[in-house]
PDB file of C-alpha atoms in Angstrom:
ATOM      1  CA  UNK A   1      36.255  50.298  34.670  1.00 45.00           C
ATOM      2  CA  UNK A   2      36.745  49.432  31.268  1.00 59.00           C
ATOM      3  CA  UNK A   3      34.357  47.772  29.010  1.00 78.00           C
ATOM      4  CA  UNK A   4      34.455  43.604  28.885  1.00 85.00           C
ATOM      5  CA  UNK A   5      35.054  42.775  25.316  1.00 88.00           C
ATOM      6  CA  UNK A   6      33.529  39.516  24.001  1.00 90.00           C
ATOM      7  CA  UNK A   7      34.814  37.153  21.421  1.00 90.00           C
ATOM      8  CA  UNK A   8      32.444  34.585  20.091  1.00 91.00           C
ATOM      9  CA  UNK A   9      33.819  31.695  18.011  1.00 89.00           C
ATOM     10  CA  UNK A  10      33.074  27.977  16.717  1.00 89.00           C
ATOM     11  CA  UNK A  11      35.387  25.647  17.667  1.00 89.00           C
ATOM     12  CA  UNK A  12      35.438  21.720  17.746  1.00 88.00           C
ATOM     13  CA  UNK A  13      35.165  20.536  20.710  1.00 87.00           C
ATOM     14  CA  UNK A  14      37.445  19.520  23.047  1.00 89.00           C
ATOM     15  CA  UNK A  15      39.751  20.237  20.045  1.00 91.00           C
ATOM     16  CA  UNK A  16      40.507  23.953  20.164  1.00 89.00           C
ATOM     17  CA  UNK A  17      43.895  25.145  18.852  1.00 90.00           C
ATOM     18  CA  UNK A  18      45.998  28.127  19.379  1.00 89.00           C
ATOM     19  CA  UNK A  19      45.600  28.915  15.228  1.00 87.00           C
ATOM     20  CA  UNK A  20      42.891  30.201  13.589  1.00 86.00           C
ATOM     21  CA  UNK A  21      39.762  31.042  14.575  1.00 83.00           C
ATOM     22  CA  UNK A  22      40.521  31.334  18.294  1.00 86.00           C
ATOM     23  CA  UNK A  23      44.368  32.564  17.733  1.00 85.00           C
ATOM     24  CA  UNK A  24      43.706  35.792  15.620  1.00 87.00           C
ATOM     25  CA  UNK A  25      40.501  36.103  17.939  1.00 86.00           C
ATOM     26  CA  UNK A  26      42.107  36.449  21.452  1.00 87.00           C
ATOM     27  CA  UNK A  27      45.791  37.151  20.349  1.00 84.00           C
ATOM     28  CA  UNK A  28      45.643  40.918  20.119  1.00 87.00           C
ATOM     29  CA  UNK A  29      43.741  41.050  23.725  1.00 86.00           C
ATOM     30  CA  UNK A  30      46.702  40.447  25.372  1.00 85.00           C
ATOM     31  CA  UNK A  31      45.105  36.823  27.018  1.00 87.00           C
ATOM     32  CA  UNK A  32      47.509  34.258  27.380  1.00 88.00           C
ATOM     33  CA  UNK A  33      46.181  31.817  24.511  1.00 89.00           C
ATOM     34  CA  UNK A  34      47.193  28.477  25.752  1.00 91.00           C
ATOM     35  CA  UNK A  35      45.533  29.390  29.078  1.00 92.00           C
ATOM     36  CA  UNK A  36      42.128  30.158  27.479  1.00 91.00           C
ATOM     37  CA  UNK A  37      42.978  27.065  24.517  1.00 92.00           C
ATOM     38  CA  UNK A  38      43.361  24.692  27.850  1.00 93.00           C
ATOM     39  CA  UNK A  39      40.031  26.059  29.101  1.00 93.00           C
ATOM     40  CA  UNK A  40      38.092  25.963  26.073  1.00 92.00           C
ATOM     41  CA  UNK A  41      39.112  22.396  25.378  1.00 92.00           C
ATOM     42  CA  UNK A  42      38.491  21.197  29.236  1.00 92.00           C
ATOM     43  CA  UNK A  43      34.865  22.844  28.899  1.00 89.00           C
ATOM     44  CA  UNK A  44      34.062  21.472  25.419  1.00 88.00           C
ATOM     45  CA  UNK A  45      35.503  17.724  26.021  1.00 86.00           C
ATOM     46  CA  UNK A  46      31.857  16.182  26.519  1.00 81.00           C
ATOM     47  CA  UNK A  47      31.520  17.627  23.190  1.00 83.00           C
ATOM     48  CA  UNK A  48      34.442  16.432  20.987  1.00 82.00           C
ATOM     49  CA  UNK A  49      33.611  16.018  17.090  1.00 80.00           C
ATOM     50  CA  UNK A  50      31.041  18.787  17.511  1.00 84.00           C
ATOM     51  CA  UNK A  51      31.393  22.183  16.767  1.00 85.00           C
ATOM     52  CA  UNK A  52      30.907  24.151  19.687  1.00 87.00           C
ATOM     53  CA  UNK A  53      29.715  27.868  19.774  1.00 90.00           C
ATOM     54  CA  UNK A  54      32.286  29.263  22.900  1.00 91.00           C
ATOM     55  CA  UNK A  55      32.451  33.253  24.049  1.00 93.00           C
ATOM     56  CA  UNK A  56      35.083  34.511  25.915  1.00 92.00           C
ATOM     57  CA  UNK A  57      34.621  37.362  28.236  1.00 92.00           C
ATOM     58  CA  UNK A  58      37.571  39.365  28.840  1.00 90.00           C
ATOM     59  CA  UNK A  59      38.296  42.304  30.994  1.00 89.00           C
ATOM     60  CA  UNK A  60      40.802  44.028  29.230  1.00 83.00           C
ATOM     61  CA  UNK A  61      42.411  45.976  32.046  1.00 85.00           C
ATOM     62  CA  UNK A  62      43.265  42.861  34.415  1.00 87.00           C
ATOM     63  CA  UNK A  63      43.451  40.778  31.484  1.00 85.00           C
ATOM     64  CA  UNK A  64      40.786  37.835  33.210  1.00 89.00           C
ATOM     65  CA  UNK A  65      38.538  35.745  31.099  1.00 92.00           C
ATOM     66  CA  UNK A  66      35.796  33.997  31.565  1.00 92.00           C
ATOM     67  CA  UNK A  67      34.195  30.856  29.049  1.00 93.00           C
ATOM     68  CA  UNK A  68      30.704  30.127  28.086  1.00 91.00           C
ATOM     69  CA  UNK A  69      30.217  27.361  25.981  1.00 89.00           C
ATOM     70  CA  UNK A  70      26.976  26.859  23.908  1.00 87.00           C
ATOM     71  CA  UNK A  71      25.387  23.774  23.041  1.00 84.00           C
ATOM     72  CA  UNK A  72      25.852  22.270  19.661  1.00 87.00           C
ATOM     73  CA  UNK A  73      23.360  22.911  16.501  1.00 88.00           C
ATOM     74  CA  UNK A  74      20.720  20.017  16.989  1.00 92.00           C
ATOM     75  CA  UNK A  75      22.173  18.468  13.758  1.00 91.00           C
ATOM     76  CA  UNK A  76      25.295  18.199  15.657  1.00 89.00           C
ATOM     77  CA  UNK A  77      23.675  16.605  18.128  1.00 91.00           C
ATOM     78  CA  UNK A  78      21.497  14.580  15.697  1.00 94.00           C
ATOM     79  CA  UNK A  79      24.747  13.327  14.205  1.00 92.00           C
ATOM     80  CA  UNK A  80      26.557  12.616  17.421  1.00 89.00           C
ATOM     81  CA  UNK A  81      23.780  10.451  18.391  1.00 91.00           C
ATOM     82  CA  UNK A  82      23.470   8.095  15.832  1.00 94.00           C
ATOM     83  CA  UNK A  83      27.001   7.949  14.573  1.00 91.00           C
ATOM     84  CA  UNK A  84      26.533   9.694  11.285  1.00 91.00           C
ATOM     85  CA  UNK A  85      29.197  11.678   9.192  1.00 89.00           C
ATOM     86  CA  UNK A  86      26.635  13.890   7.678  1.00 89.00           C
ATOM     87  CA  UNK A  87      23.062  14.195   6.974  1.00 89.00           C
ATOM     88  CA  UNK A  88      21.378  12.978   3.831  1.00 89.00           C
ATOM     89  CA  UNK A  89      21.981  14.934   0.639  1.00 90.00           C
ATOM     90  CA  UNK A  90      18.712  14.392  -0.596  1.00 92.00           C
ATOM     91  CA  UNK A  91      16.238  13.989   2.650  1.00 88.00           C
ATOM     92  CA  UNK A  92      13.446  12.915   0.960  1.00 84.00           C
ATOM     93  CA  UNK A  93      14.730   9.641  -1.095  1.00 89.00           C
ATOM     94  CA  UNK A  94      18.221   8.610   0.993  1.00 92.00           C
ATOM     95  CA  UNK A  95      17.434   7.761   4.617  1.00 94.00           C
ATOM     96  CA  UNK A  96      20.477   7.788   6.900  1.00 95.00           C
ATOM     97  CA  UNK A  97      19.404   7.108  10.488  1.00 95.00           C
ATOM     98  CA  UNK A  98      16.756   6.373  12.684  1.00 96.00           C
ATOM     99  CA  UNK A  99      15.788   8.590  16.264  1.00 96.00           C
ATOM    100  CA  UNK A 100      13.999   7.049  18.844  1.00 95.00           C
ATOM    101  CA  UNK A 101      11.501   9.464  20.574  1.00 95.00           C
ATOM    102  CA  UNK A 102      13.931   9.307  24.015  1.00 94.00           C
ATOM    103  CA  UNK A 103      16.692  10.633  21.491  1.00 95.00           C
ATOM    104  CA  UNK A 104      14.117  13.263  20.322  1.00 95.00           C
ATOM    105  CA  UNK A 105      13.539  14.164  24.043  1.00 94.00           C
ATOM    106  CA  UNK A 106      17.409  13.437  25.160  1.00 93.00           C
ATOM    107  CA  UNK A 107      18.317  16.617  21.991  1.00 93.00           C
ATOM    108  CA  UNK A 108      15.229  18.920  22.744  1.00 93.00           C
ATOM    109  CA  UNK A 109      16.249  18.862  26.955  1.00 91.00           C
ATOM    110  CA  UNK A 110      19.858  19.621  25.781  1.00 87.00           C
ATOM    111  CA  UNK A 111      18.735  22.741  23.707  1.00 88.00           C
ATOM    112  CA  UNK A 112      15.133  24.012  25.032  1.00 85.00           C
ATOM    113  CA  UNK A 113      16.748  27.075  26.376  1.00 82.00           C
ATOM    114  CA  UNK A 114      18.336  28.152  23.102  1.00 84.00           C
ATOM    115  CA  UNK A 115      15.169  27.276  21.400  1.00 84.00           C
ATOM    116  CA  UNK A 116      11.632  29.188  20.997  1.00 84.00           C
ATOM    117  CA  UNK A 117       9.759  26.129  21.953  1.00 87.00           C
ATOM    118  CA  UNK A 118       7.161  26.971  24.975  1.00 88.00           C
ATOM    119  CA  UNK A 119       7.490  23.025  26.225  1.00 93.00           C
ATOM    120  CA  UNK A 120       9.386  19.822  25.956  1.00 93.00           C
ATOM    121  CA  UNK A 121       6.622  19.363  23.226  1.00 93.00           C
ATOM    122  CA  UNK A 122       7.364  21.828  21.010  1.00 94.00           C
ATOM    123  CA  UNK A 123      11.180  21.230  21.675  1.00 94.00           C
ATOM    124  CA  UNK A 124      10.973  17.913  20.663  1.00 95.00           C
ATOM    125  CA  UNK A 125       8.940  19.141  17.297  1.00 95.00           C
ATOM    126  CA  UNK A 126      11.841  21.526  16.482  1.00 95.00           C
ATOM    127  CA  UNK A 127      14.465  18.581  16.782  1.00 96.00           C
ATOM    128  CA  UNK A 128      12.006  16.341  14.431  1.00 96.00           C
ATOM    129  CA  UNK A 129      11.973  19.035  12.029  1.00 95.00           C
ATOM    130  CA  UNK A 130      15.915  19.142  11.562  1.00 95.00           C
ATOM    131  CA  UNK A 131      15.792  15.507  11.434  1.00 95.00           C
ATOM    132  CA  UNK A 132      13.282  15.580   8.548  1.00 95.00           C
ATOM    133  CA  UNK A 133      15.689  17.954   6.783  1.00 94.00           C
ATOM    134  CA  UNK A 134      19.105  15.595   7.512  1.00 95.00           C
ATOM    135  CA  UNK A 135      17.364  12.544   6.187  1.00 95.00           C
ATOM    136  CA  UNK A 136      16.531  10.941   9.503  1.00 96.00           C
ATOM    137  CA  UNK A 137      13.438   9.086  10.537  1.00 96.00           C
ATOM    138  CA  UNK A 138      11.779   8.949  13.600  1.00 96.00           C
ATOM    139  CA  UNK A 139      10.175   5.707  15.811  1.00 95.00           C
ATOM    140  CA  UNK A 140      11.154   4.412  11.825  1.00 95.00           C
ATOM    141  CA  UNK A 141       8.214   6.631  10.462  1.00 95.00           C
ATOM    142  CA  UNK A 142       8.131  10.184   8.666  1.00 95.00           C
ATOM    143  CA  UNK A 143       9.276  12.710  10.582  1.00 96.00           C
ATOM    144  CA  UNK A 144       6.267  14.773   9.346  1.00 95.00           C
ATOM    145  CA  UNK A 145       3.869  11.383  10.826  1.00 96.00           C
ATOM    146  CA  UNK A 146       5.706  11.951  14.194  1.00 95.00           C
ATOM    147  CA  UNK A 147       4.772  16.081  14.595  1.00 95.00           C
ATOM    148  CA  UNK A 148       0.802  14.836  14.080  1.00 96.00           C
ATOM    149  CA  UNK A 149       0.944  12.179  16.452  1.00 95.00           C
ATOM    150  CA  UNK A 150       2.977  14.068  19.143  1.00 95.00           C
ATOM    151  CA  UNK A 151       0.190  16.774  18.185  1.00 95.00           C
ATOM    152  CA  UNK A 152      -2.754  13.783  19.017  1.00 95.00           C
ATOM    153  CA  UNK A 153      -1.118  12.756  21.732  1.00 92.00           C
ATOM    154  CA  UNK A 154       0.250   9.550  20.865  1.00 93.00           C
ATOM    155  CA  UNK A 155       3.524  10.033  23.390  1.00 92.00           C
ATOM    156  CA  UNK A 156       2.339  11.832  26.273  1.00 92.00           C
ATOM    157  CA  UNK A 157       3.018   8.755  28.227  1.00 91.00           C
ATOM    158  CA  UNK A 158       6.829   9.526  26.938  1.00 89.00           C
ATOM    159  CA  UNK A 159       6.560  13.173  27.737  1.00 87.00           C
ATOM    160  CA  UNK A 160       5.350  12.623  30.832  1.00 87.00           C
ATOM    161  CA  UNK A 161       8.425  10.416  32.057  1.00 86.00           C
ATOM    162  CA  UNK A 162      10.397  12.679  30.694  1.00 81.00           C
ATOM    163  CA  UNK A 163       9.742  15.628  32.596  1.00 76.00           C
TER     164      UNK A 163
END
């Protein structure tokens, strides 16, 4: 049996086209491409405005393919959530959003298994982090405020539920 070849690619979801990168990707594989652009864009839908991490898994003999589709950089998600074009360009003096810690938790569930966090904790520190970085406060405090207290304890109650 012949080796499975895998293609790995960033697309937007529920947005993927037949062009570049997926077109130039897949083309030479022999795949149908508006097959695996119809697939791609049915799997990524929940995801549109995102860009999506998606690998195709093709058997080269019979010419099947399978999809996986990643979940979005936490930024992405970050963004989706509040509404935001972009992050801040400078973090530290131009706020441009505000998470709540359910929208911490809501992101960190979403990517824990990507992530090297050990616990919903630690996952939720991670996401905190990249909103420090993109100019986002949390509970409308400093992201940096939010690690200590989630390190004292201040939203186990929240953690709890969440679990």
């Amino acid at each position: 049996m012949a080796k499975k070849q895998i293609v790995e690619v960033l697309v937007e979801g529920g947005k993927a086209t037949p062009g570049p990168p997926l077109g130039p990707a897949i083309g030479p594989l022999g795949l149908n491409v508006k097959q695996v652009v119809d697939r791609i864009n049915e799997a990524t839908k929940d995801f549109a405005g995102m860009q999506v991490p998606v690998k195709i898994i093709v058997d080269p003999v019979t010419r099947q393919f399978e999809i996986e589709v990643g979940t979005p950089p936490v930024s992405q998600l970050i963004k989706k959530e509040l509404g935001l074009e972009k992050g801040s360009s400078e973090p530290t003096r131009n706020i441009v959003g505000n998470l709540t810690m359910e929208q911490v938790i809501k992101i960190a569930k979403a990517k824990k298994q990507q992530m090297l966090a050990a616990d919903l904790k630690a996952a939720a520190k991670e996401v905190i982090g990249t909103a420090l970085s993109m100019g986002v406060t949390v509970e409308g405090k400093d992201p940096r405020e939010v690690q200590k207290e989630i390190d004292e304890g201040v939203y186990d109650e929240v953690f709890a539920k969440a679990e």
